[in-house]
XYZ file of C-alpha atoms in Angstrom:
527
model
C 16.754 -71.911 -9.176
C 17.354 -74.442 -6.872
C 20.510 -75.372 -4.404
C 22.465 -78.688 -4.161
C 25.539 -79.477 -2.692
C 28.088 -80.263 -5.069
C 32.158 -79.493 -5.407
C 31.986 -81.040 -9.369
C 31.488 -77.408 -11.167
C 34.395 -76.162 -14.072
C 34.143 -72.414 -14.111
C 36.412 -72.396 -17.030
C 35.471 -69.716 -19.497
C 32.295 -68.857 -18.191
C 30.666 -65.585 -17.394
C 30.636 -65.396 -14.167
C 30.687 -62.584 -11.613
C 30.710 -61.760 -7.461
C 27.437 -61.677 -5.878
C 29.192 -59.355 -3.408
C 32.591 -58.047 -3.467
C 34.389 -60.869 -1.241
C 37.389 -60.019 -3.687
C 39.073 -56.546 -5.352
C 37.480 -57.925 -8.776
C 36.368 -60.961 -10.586
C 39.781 -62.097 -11.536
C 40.580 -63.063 -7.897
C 37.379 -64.490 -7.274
C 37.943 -67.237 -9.917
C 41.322 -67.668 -8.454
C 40.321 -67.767 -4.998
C 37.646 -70.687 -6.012
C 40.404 -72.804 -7.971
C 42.258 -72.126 -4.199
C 38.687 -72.762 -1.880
C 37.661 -75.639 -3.900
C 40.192 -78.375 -2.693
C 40.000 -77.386 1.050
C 38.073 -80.099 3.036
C 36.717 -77.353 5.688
C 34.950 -75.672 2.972
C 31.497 -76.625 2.093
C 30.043 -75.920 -1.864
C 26.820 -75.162 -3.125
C 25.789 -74.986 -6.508
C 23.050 -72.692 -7.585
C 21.063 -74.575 -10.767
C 18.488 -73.544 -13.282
C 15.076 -75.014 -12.682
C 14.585 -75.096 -16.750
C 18.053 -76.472 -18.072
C 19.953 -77.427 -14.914
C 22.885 -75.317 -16.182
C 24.934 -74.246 -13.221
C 23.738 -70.151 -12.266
C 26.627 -69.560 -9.518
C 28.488 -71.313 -6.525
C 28.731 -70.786 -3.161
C 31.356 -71.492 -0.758
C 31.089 -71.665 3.088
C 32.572 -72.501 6.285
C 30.724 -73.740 9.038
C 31.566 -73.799 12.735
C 28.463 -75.193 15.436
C 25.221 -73.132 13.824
C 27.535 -70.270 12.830
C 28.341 -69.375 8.798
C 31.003 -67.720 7.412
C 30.247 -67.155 3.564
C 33.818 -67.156 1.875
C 32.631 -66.667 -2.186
C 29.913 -66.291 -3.763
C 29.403 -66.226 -7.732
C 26.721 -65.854 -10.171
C 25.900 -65.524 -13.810
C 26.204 -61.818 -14.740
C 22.775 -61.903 -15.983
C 20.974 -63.109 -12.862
C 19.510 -60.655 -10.329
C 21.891 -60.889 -7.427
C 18.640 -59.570 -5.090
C 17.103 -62.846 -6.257
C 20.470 -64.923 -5.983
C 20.680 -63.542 -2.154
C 16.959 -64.482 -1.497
C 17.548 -67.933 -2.507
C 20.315 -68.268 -0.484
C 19.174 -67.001 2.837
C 16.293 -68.761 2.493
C 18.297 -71.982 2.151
C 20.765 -71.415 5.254
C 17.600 -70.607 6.819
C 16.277 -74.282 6.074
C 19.496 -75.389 7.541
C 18.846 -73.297 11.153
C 21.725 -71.384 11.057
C 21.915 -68.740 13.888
C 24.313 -66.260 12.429
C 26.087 -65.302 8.815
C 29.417 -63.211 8.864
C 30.741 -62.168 5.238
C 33.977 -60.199 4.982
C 33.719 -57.551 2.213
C 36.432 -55.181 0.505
C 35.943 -51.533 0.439
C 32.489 -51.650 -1.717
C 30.196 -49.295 -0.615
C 27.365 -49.990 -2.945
C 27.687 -53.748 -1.382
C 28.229 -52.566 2.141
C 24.684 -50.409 2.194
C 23.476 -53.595 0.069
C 23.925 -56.009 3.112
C 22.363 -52.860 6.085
C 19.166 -52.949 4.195
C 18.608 -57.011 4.493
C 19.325 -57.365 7.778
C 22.883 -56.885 8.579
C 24.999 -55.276 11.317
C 28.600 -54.076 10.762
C 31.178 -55.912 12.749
C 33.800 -53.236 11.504
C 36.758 -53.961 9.060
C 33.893 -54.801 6.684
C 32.798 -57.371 8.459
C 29.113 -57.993 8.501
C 26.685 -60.504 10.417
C 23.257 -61.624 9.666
C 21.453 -62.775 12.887
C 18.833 -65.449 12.128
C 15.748 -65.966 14.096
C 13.245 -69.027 14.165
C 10.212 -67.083 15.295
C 7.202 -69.736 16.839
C 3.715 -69.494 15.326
C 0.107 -71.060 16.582
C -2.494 -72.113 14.465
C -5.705 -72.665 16.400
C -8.453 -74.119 13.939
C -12.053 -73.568 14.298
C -14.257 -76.308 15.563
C -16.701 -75.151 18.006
C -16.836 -77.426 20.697
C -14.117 -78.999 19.926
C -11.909 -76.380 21.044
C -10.748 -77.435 24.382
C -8.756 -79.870 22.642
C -6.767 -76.356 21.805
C -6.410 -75.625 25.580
C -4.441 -79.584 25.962
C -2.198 -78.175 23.559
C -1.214 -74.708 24.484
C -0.315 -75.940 27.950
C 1.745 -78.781 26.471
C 4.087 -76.600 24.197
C 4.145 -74.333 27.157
C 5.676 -76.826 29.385
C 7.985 -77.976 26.959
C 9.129 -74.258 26.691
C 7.657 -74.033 23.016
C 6.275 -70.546 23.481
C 4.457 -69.082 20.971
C 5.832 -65.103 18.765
C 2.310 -65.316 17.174
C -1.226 -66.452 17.514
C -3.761 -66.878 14.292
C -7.013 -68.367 15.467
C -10.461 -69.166 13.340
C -13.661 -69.268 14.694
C -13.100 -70.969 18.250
C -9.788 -70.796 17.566
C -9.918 -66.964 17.543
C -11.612 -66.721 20.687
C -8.828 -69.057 22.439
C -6.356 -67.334 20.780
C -7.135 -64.054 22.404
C -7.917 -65.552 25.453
C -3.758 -66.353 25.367
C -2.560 -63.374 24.943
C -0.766 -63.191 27.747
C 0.326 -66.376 27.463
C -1.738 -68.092 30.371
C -4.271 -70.622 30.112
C -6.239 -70.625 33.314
C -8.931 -67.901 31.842
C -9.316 -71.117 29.061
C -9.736 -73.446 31.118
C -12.113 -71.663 33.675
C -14.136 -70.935 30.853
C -14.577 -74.623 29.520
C -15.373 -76.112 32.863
C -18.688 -73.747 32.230
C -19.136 -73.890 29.366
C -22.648 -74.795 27.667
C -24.982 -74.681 24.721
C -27.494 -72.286 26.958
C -24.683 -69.648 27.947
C -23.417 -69.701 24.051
C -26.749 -70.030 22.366
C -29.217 -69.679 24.900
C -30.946 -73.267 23.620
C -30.274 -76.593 25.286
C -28.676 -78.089 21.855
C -27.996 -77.530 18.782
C -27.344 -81.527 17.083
C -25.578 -83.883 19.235
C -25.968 -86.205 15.963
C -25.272 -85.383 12.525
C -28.548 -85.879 11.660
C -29.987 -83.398 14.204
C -27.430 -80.879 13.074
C -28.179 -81.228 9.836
C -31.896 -80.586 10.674
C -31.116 -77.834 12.752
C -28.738 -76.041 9.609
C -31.566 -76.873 6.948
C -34.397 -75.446 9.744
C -32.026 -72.182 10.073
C -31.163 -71.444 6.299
C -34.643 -72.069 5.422
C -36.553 -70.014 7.811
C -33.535 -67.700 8.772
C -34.207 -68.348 12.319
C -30.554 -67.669 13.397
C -28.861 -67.841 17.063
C -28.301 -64.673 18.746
C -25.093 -63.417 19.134
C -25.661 -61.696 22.138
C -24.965 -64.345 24.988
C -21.569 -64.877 22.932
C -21.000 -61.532 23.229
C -21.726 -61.533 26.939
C -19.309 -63.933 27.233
C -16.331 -62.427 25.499
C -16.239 -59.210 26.361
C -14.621 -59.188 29.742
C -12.179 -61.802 28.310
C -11.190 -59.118 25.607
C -11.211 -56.333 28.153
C -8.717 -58.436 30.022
C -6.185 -58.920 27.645
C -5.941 -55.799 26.230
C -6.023 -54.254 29.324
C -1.938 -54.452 29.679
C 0.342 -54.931 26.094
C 0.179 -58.313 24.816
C 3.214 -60.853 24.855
C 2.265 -62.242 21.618
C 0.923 -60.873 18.128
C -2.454 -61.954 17.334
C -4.493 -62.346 13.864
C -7.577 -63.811 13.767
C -9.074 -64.962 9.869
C -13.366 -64.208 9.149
C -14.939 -64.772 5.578
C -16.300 -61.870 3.823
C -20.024 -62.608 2.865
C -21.216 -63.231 0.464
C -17.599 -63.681 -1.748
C -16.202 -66.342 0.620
C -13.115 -64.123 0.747
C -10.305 -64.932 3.586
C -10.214 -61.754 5.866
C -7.339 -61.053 8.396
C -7.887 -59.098 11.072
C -4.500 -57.696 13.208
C -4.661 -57.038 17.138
C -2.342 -53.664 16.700
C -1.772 -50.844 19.852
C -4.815 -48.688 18.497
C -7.151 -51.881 18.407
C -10.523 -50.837 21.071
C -12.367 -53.660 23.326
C -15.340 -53.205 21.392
C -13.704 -53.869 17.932
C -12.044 -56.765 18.808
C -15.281 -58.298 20.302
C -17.355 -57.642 16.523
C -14.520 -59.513 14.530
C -14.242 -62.553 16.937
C -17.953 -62.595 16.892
C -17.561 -62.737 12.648
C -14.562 -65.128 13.286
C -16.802 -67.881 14.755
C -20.413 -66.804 13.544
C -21.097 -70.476 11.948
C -23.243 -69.805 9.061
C -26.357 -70.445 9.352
C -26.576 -71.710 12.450
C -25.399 -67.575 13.399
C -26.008 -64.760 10.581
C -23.089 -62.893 9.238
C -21.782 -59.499 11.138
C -21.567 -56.312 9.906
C -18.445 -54.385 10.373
C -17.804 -51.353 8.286
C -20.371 -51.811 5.962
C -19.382 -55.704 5.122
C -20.683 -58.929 5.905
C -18.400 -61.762 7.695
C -19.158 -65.064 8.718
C -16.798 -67.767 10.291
C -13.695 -67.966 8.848
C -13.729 -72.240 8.728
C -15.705 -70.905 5.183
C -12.671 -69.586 3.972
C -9.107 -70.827 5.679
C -10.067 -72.975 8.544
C -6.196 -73.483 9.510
C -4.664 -70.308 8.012
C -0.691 -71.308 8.091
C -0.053 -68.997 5.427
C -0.900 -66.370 7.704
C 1.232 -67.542 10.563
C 4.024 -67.156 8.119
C 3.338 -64.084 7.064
C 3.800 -63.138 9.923
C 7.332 -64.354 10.325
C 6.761 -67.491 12.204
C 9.265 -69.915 10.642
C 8.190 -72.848 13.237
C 4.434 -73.484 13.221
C 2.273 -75.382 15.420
C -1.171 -75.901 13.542
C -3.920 -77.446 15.282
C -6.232 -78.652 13.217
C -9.757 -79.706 15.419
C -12.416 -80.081 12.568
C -12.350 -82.936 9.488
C -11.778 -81.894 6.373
C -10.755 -78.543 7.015
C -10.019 -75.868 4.605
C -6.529 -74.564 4.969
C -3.725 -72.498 2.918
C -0.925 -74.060 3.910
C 1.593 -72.949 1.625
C 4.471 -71.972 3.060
C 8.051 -70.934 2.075
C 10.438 -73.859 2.326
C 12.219 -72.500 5.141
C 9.256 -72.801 7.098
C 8.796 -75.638 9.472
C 5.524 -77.165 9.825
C 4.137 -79.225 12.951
C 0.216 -80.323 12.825
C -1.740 -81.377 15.437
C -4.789 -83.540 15.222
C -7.391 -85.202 17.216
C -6.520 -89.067 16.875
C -9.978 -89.792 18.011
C -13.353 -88.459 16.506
C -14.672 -86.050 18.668
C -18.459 -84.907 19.514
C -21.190 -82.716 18.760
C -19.619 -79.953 16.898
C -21.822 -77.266 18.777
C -22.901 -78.371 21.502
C -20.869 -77.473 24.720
C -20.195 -79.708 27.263
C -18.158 -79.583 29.823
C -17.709 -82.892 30.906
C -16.737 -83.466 27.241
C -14.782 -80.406 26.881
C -12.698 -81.889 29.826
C -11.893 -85.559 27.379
C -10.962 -82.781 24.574
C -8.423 -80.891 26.588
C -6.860 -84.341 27.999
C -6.731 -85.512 24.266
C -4.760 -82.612 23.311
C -2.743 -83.027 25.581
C -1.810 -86.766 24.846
C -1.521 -85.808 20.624
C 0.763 -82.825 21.742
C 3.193 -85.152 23.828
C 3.171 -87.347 20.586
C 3.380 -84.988 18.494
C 6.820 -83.244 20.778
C 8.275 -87.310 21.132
C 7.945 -87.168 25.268
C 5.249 -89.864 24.343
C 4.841 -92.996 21.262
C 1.904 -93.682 20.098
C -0.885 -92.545 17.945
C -4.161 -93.482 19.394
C -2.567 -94.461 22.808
C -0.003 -92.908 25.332
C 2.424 -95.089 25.288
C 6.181 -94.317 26.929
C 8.665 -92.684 24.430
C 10.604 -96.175 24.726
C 7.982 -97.980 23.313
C 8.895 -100.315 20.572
C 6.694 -102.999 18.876
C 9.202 -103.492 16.067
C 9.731 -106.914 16.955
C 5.360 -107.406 15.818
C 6.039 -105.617 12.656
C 9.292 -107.854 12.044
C 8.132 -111.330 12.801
C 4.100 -110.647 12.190
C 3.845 -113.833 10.431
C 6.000 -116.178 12.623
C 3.934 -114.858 15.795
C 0.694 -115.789 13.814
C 2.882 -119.225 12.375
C 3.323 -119.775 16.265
C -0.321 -121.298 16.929
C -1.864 -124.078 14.828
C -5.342 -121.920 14.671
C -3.582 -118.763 13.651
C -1.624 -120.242 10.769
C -3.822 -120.081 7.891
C -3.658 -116.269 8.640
C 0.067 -116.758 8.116
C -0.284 -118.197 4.780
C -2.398 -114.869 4.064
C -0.352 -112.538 4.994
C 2.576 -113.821 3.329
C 0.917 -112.955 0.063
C 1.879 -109.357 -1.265
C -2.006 -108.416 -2.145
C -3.054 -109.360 1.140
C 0.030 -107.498 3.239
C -0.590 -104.393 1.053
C -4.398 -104.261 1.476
C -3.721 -104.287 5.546
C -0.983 -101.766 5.376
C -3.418 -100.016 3.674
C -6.291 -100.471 6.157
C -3.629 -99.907 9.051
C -3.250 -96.164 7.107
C -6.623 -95.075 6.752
C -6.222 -92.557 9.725
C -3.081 -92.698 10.481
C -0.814 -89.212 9.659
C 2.177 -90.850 7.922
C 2.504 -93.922 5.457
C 3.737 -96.975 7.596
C 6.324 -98.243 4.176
C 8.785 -100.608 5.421
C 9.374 -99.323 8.980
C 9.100 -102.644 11.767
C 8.625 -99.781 14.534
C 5.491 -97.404 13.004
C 3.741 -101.298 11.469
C 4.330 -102.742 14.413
C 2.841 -100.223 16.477
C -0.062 -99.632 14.115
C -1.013 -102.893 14.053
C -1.237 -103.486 18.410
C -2.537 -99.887 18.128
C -5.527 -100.813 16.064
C -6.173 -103.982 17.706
C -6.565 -101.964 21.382
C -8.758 -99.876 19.077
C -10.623 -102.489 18.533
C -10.988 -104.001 22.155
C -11.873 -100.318 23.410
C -8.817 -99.944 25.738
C -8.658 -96.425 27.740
C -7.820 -93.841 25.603
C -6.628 -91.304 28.550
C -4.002 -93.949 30.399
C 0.023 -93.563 29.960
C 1.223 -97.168 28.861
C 4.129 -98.690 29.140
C 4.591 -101.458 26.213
C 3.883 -104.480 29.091
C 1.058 -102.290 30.435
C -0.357 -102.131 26.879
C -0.368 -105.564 26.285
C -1.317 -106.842 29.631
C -4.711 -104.337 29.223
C -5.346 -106.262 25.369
C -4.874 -109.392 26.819
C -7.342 -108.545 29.286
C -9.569 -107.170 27.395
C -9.785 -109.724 24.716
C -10.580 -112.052 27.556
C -13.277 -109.949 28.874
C -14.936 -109.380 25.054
C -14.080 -113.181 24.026
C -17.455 -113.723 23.228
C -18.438 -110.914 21.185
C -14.997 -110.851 19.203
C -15.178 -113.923 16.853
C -11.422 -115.254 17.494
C -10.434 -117.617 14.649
C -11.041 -121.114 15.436
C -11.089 -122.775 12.343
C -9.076 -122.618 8.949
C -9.414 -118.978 7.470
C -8.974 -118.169 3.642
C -7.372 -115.745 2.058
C -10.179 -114.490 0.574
C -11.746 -113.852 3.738
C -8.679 -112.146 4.999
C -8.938 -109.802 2.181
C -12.570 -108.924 3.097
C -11.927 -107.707 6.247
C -8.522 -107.115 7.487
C -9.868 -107.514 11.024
C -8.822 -110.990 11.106
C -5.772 -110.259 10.922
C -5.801 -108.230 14.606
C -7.482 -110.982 15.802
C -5.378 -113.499 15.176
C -2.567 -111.290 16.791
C -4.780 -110.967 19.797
C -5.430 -115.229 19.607
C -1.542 -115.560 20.123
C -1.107 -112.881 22.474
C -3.899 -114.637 24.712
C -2.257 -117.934 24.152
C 1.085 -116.814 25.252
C 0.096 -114.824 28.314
C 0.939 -117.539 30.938
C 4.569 -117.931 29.362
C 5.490 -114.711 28.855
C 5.378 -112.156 25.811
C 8.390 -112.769 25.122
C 7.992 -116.255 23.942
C 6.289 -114.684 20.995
C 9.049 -111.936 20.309
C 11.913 -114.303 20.151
């Protein structure tokens, strides 16, 4: 069954019936919807089959500000109403309603009906459903990589997004219950120390792929595992901590049952001990085999990446219907299905980060400022993917006029004549997207700003600095002037084949005009 919003529905000899009793009987609900139908304050929705799109019942509503008064509500007499009811609370849900008032007659089956979902009586059978948008946090394992987690806790915090729940993986798991009181500082104390010797008590683990790779193939093959025991060292007062007073938040944390690769969730609860909670973050984030699996109860776990690496599902589960998942490792496993009433906001390093376990704290300190900058991007205070730029940033006018700017400049023009050509636009729109989170499609504002955005990619601008849109373009200008050499700026007629090899050009030429028009202004080249 699915919901649409429609007033073009003849109920005429159909068998149709209340939901609830808004009206004495059925006969006065079908005359009360001939009577609702024409009133402009009243809002329709019309409940279709999935198989045959045959109309299964209509709603009617009024709607003041977030509040909902449901006025009639109808349904094939076959249908299970509980089902009917689900759907439809689940839709106003997806709408962000805050409250639901239905006025009943005298049916008591109805009345206890509407006290076991949710309901409070109002009196004169008048009942309200108070909706809540509970706030979840995702933390994805990662290893190292998890201070980029800390840049984004204290970001939602400050923009007074403050987490119900907490599910953390692997390093995610241990800053999740470092947060359980909803203060960072014991995070961020602890990354500004943190290193390989205090986690694995060896100077490194792979600070290139290839060396990790060696290292994982030397472990699996000889079983020569890391201790746990300097993690444990580490963790333990942290846990003692937390649960030393009630939490503020629920926390879950997700390991892998060895050998079946099975999701497991673990639950902080009242009755939860110190020592308990240390073993199942330890099986949380015991990378396999790098670490050997833990035993707990008689069963085998090992890091729950294996399994569900960003478990939104669970987050959901547990009633969060706003989710903030931070996703800190490529090609992550996740179960992210999710009702539909469930709003989902990920959060992703824009940037490749380092050694996956290795512990640094000078890097751990670019990871937390990164995660701070994708947050604020993520939230709107900043624009920009890649870069911090000011939320009033707006390269539309590049996206617009990308082949006038490059017409502009005799040198530039045979990119012009490229890029006019469908194949070739597509094939860079294409390039533009191959990390980007979103599809650029016709938008001036998101091309535009891929394209400068890739470019300062290119001439290795700072990555930590707050732009403004002159600022950014000043610092390419600059830049291209400093790597002029090294950058191969067209000087001489370029094909379209060659355009088609490598995109590049493209930015290049953008940056040949930019350079050009410095001394007059940039806004020659955006008029």
């Amino acid at each position: 069954m699915r919901i649409v919003t429609s007033k073009q529905f003849n109920l005429a000899a159909k068998p149709y019936v209340q939901t609830l009793a808004f009206f004495a009987d059925d006969t006065q609900a079908r005359h009360a919807y001939k009577r609702l139908l024409g009133m402009p304050a009243v809002t329709v929705l019309t409940l279709l089959n999935d198989e045959s799109d045959a109309v299964d019942g209509v709603v009617f509503f009024e709607q003041h500000a977030k509040s909902v008064k449901l006025l009639l509500s109808i349904q094939r007499d076959n249908l299970n109403r509980h089902h009917v009811y689900q759907k439809l609370m689940r839709w106003f849900s997806q709408q962000r309603i805050t409250d639901l008032v239905v006025q009943l007659t005298a049916n008591y089956a109805d009345q206890h009906y509407l006290l076991s979902h949710g309901f409070t009586k109002l009196g004169n059978n008048s009942y309200q459903k108070h909706f809540t948008y509970p706030v979840g946090l995702v933390l994805g394992g990662g290893g190292a990589h998890g201070a980029f987690e800390t840049g984004v806790f204290d970001v939602l915090m400050e923009h007074n997004v403050v987490p119900n729940n907490i599910v953390g993986v692997s390093v995610g798991a241990i800053m999740g219950v470092s947060l359980l009181h909803l203060d960072s500082s014991q995070a961020h104390e602890t990354w500004a120390t943190l290193t390989t010797q205090k986690v694995y008590q060896t100077q490194k683990v792979g600070l290139t792929t290839l060396d990790f790779s060696i290292t994982i193939a030397d472990h699996l093959l000889r079983g020569n595992y890391f201790q746990k025991a300097s993690l444990r060292k580490i963790l333990e007062p942290v846990v003692a901590k937390e649960l030393a007073t009630p939490p503020l938040v629920k926390f879950a944390l997700v390991a892998t049952e060895y050998p079946k690769l099975r999701a497991t969730v673990f639950d902080i609860t009242p009755q939860t001990k110190n020592a308990e909670l240390v073993d199942w973050i330890l099986a949380s984030s015991a990378f396999y085999p790098i670490v050997d699996p833990v035993e707990i109860n008689g069963k085998k776990y090992i890091d729950g990446g294996y399994s569900d690496n960003v478990p939104i599902a669970v987050s959901a589960r547990q009633g969060s219907k706003i989710i903030y998942a931070v996703s800190i490792m490529e090609n992550s496993l996740m179960n992210a299905k999710v009702p539909a009433d469930v709003e989902v906001h990920m959060i992703k390093p824009a940037w490749p980060l380092g050694p996956l376990l290795d512990f640094i704290p000078a890097l751990s300190r670019e990871y937390t400022r990164l995660g701070e900058i994708r947050t604020r991007q993520v939230l709107g205070e900043y624009a920009g993917y890649y870069y911090a730029l000011t939320a009033d940033t707006d390269f539309s006018w590049l996206g617009h006029k990308l082949i006038s700017t490059l017409a502009s400049e005799p040198v530039t023009a045979t990119i012009a004549v490229a890029v006019q050509k469908p194949a070739v636009k597509l094939a860079f729109k294409l390039w533009l997207e191959q990390t980007a989170q979103q599809p650029l499609g016709d938008d001036d504002r998101q091309y535009g700003l891929a394209i400068i955005e890739r470019l300062a990619k290119r001439l290795e601008l700072d990555k930590f600095k707050l732009y403004t849109s002159a600022e950014f373009i000043d610092a390419i200008v600059a830049a291209g002037q400093t790597k002029h050499a090294e950058l191969g700026l067209p000087t001489k007629t370029i094909t379209t084949a060659q355009v088609l090899a490598n995109p590049e050009i493209i930015l290049l030429g953008v940056l040949y005009v930019l350079s050009k028009q410095a001394k007059k202004g940039i806004m020659k080249v955006i008029n």
